[in-house]
Amino acid sequence: MEDLRTSETWRVFRIQAELIDGIETLHDLGPAVSIFGSSRLGEGTP
């Protein structure tokens, strides 16, 4: 049981590290705009 608790703790730390890496990457990017859409819709489709 102790091994499971230890592995889960390290898993949380790895997830936290990935989140921090992503935040730092976005911070270095500066002001930006994201546009989401679909290329399957025809022109003029709302």
mmCIF file of N, CA and C in Angstrom:
data_model
loop_
_atom_site.group_PDB
_atom_site.id
_atom_site.type_symbol
_atom_site.label_atom_id
_atom_site.label_comp_id
_atom_site.label_asym_id
_atom_site.label_seq_id
_atom_site.Cartn_x
_atom_site.Cartn_y
_atom_site.Cartn_z
ATOM 1 N N MET A 1 0.826 -1.192 0.000
ATOM 2 C CA MET A 1 0.000 0.000 0.000
ATOM 3 C C MET A 1 0.870 1.255 0.000
ATOM 4 N N GLU A 2 1.975 1.207 0.726
ATOM 5 C CA GLU A 2 2.883 2.360 0.788
ATOM 6 C C GLU A 2 3.487 2.646 -0.588
ATOM 7 N N ASP A 3 3.800 1.591 -1.351
ATOM 8 C CA ASP A 3 4.350 1.784 -2.701
ATOM 9 C C ASP A 3 3.351 2.504 -3.597
ATOM 10 N N LEU A 4 2.081 2.156 -3.471
ATOM 11 C CA LEU A 4 1.041 2.803 -4.270
ATOM 12 C C LEU A 4 0.945 4.282 -3.913
ATOM 13 N N ARG A 5 0.987 4.595 -2.639
ATOM 14 C CA ARG A 5 0.895 5.980 -2.199
ATOM 15 C C ARG A 5 2.091 6.782 -2.714
ATOM 16 N N THR A 6 3.273 6.198 -2.660
ATOM 17 C CA THR A 6 4.480 6.873 -3.139
ATOM 18 C C THR A 6 4.406 7.102 -4.639
ATOM 19 N N SER A 7 3.978 6.099 -5.394
ATOM 20 C CA SER A 7 3.907 6.260 -6.852
ATOM 21 C C SER A 7 2.846 7.286 -7.239
ATOM 22 N N GLU A 8 1.742 7.320 -6.519
ATOM 23 C CA GLU A 8 0.699 8.307 -6.804
ATOM 24 C C GLU A 8 1.181 9.717 -6.482
ATOM 25 N N THR A 9 1.955 9.860 -5.424
ATOM 26 C CA THR A 9 2.510 11.170 -5.072
ATOM 27 C C THR A 9 3.419 11.668 -6.179
ATOM 28 N N TRP A 10 4.302 10.804 -6.682
ATOM 29 C CA TRP A 10 5.206 11.221 -7.762
ATOM 30 C C TRP A 10 4.436 11.500 -9.045
ATOM 31 N N ARG A 11 3.350 10.766 -9.257
ATOM 32 C CA ARG A 11 2.516 11.011 -10.439
ATOM 33 C C ARG A 11 1.923 12.418 -10.385
ATOM 34 N N VAL A 12 1.454 12.823 -9.219
ATOM 35 C CA VAL A 12 0.902 14.170 -9.054
ATOM 36 C C VAL A 12 1.980 15.214 -9.324
ATOM 37 N N PHE A 13 3.196 14.983 -8.834
ATOM 38 C CA PHE A 13 4.293 15.927 -9.075
ATOM 39 C C PHE A 13 4.618 16.037 -10.562
ATOM 40 N N ARG A 14 4.588 14.915 -11.285
ATOM 41 C CA ARG A 14 4.857 14.949 -12.732
ATOM 42 C C ARG A 14 3.769 15.727 -13.468
ATOM 43 N N ILE A 15 2.518 15.512 -13.087
ATOM 44 C CA ILE A 15 1.414 16.253 -13.710
ATOM 45 C C ILE A 15 1.556 17.736 -13.424
ATOM 46 N N GLN A 16 1.899 18.077 -12.187
ATOM 47 C CA GLN A 16 2.089 19.477 -11.811
ATOM 48 C C GLN A 16 3.224 20.093 -12.619
ATOM 49 N N ALA A 17 4.313 19.352 -12.816
ATOM 50 C CA ALA A 17 5.447 19.857 -13.598
ATOM 51 C C ALA A 17 5.034 20.113 -15.047
ATOM 52 N N GLU A 18 4.229 19.223 -15.628
ATOM 53 C CA GLU A 18 3.757 19.428 -17.000
ATOM 54 C C GLU A 18 2.885 20.674 -17.095
ATOM 55 N N LEU A 19 2.032 20.884 -16.106
ATOM 56 C CA LEU A 19 1.173 22.064 -16.090
ATOM 57 C C LEU A 19 2.014 23.336 -16.013
ATOM 58 N N ILE A 20 3.010 23.344 -15.152
ATOM 59 C CA ILE A 20 3.885 24.513 -15.013
ATOM 60 C C ILE A 20 4.655 24.763 -16.305
ATOM 61 N N ASP A 21 5.146 23.710 -16.950
ATOM 62 C CA ASP A 21 5.841 23.870 -18.239
ATOM 63 C C ASP A 21 4.927 24.526 -19.268
ATOM 64 N N GLY A 22 3.677 24.090 -19.328
ATOM 65 C CA GLY A 22 2.727 24.677 -20.272
ATOM 66 C C GLY A 22 2.446 26.137 -19.976
ATOM 67 N N ILE A 23 2.281 26.462 -18.706
ATOM 68 C CA ILE A 23 2.032 27.853 -18.322
ATOM 69 C C ILE A 23 3.227 28.726 -18.673
ATOM 70 N N GLU A 24 4.440 28.235 -18.416
ATOM 71 C CA GLU A 24 5.642 29.006 -18.761
ATOM 72 C C GLU A 24 5.762 29.196 -20.265
ATOM 73 N N THR A 25 5.414 28.184 -21.043
ATOM 74 C CA THR A 25 5.460 28.297 -22.498
ATOM 75 C C THR A 25 4.484 29.359 -22.983
ATOM 76 N N LEU A 26 3.273 29.354 -22.441
ATOM 77 C CA LEU A 26 2.286 30.357 -22.836
ATOM 78 C C LEU A 26 2.705 31.753 -22.391
ATOM 79 N N HIS A 27 3.348 31.855 -21.238
ATOM 80 C CA HIS A 27 3.804 33.156 -20.749
ATOM 81 C C HIS A 27 4.857 33.739 -21.693
ATOM 82 N N ASP A 28 5.755 32.902 -22.175
ATOM 83 C CA ASP A 28 6.810 33.352 -23.087
ATOM 84 C C ASP A 28 6.259 33.718 -24.459
ATOM 85 N N LEU A 29 5.073 33.235 -24.793
ATOM 86 C CA LEU A 29 4.473 33.483 -26.097
ATOM 87 C C LEU A 29 4.041 34.932 -26.262
ATOM 88 N N GLY A 30 3.591 35.546 -25.200
ATOM 89 C CA GLY A 30 3.116 36.926 -25.281
ATOM 90 C C GLY A 30 1.667 36.967 -25.717
ATOM 91 N N PRO A 31 1.161 38.176 -26.005
ATOM 92 C CA PRO A 31 -0.240 38.301 -26.414
ATOM 93 C C PRO A 31 -0.516 37.502 -27.694
ATOM 94 N N ALA A 32 -1.622 36.783 -27.700
ATOM 95 C CA ALA A 32 -1.961 35.957 -28.859
ATOM 96 C C ALA A 32 -3.470 35.742 -28.915
ATOM 97 N N VAL A 33 -3.933 35.283 -30.055
ATOM 98 C CA VAL A 33 -5.348 34.987 -30.260
ATOM 99 C C VAL A 33 -5.456 33.572 -30.807
ATOM 100 N N SER A 34 -6.392 32.809 -30.269
ATOM 101 C CA SER A 34 -6.667 31.469 -30.782
ATOM 102 C C SER A 34 -8.004 31.495 -31.494
ATOM 103 N N ILE A 35 -8.054 30.887 -32.666
ATOM 104 C CA ILE A 35 -9.294 30.821 -33.434
ATOM 105 C C ILE A 35 -9.613 29.347 -33.655
ATOM 106 N N PHE A 36 -10.795 28.954 -33.225
ATOM 107 C CA PHE A 36 -11.220 27.581 -33.398
ATOM 108 C C PHE A 36 -12.343 27.550 -34.425
ATOM 109 N N GLY A 37 -12.301 26.574 -35.282
ATOM 110 C CA GLY A 37 -13.343 26.460 -36.292
ATOM 111 C C GLY A 37 -13.245 25.115 -36.984
ATOM 112 N N SER A 38 -13.968 24.987 -38.059
ATOM 113 C CA SER A 38 -13.963 23.744 -38.799
ATOM 114 C C SER A 38 -13.797 24.032 -40.279
ATOM 115 N N SER A 39 -12.935 23.284 -40.902
ATOM 116 C CA SER A 39 -12.728 23.462 -42.338
ATOM 117 C C SER A 39 -13.828 22.765 -43.140
ATOM 118 N N ARG A 40 -14.713 22.052 -42.474
ATOM 119 C CA ARG A 40 -15.774 21.320 -43.166
ATOM 120 C C ARG A 40 -16.981 22.187 -43.486
ATOM 121 N N LEU A 41 -17.075 23.333 -42.860
ATOM 122 C CA LEU A 41 -18.216 24.209 -43.112
ATOM 123 C C LEU A 41 -17.955 25.050 -44.347
ATOM 124 N N GLY A 42 -18.989 25.297 -45.082
ATOM 125 C CA GLY A 42 -18.857 26.110 -46.282
ATOM 126 C C GLY A 42 -18.722 27.586 -45.954
ATOM 127 N N GLU A 43 -18.261 28.343 -46.917
ATOM 128 C CA GLU A 43 -18.101 29.777 -46.734
ATOM 129 C C GLU A 43 -19.465 30.410 -46.487
ATOM 130 N N GLY A 44 -19.553 31.321 -45.547
ATOM 131 C CA GLY A 44 -20.804 31.985 -45.224
ATOM 132 C C GLY A 44 -21.648 31.244 -44.197
ATOM 133 N N THR A 45 -21.219 30.072 -43.767
ATOM 134 C CA THR A 45 -21.945 29.334 -42.737
ATOM 135 C C THR A 45 -21.648 29.958 -41.380
ATOM 136 N N PRO A 46 -22.692 30.290 -40.606
ATOM 137 C CA PRO A 46 -22.440 30.917 -39.296
ATOM 138 C C PRO A 46 -21.811 29.972 -38.302
#
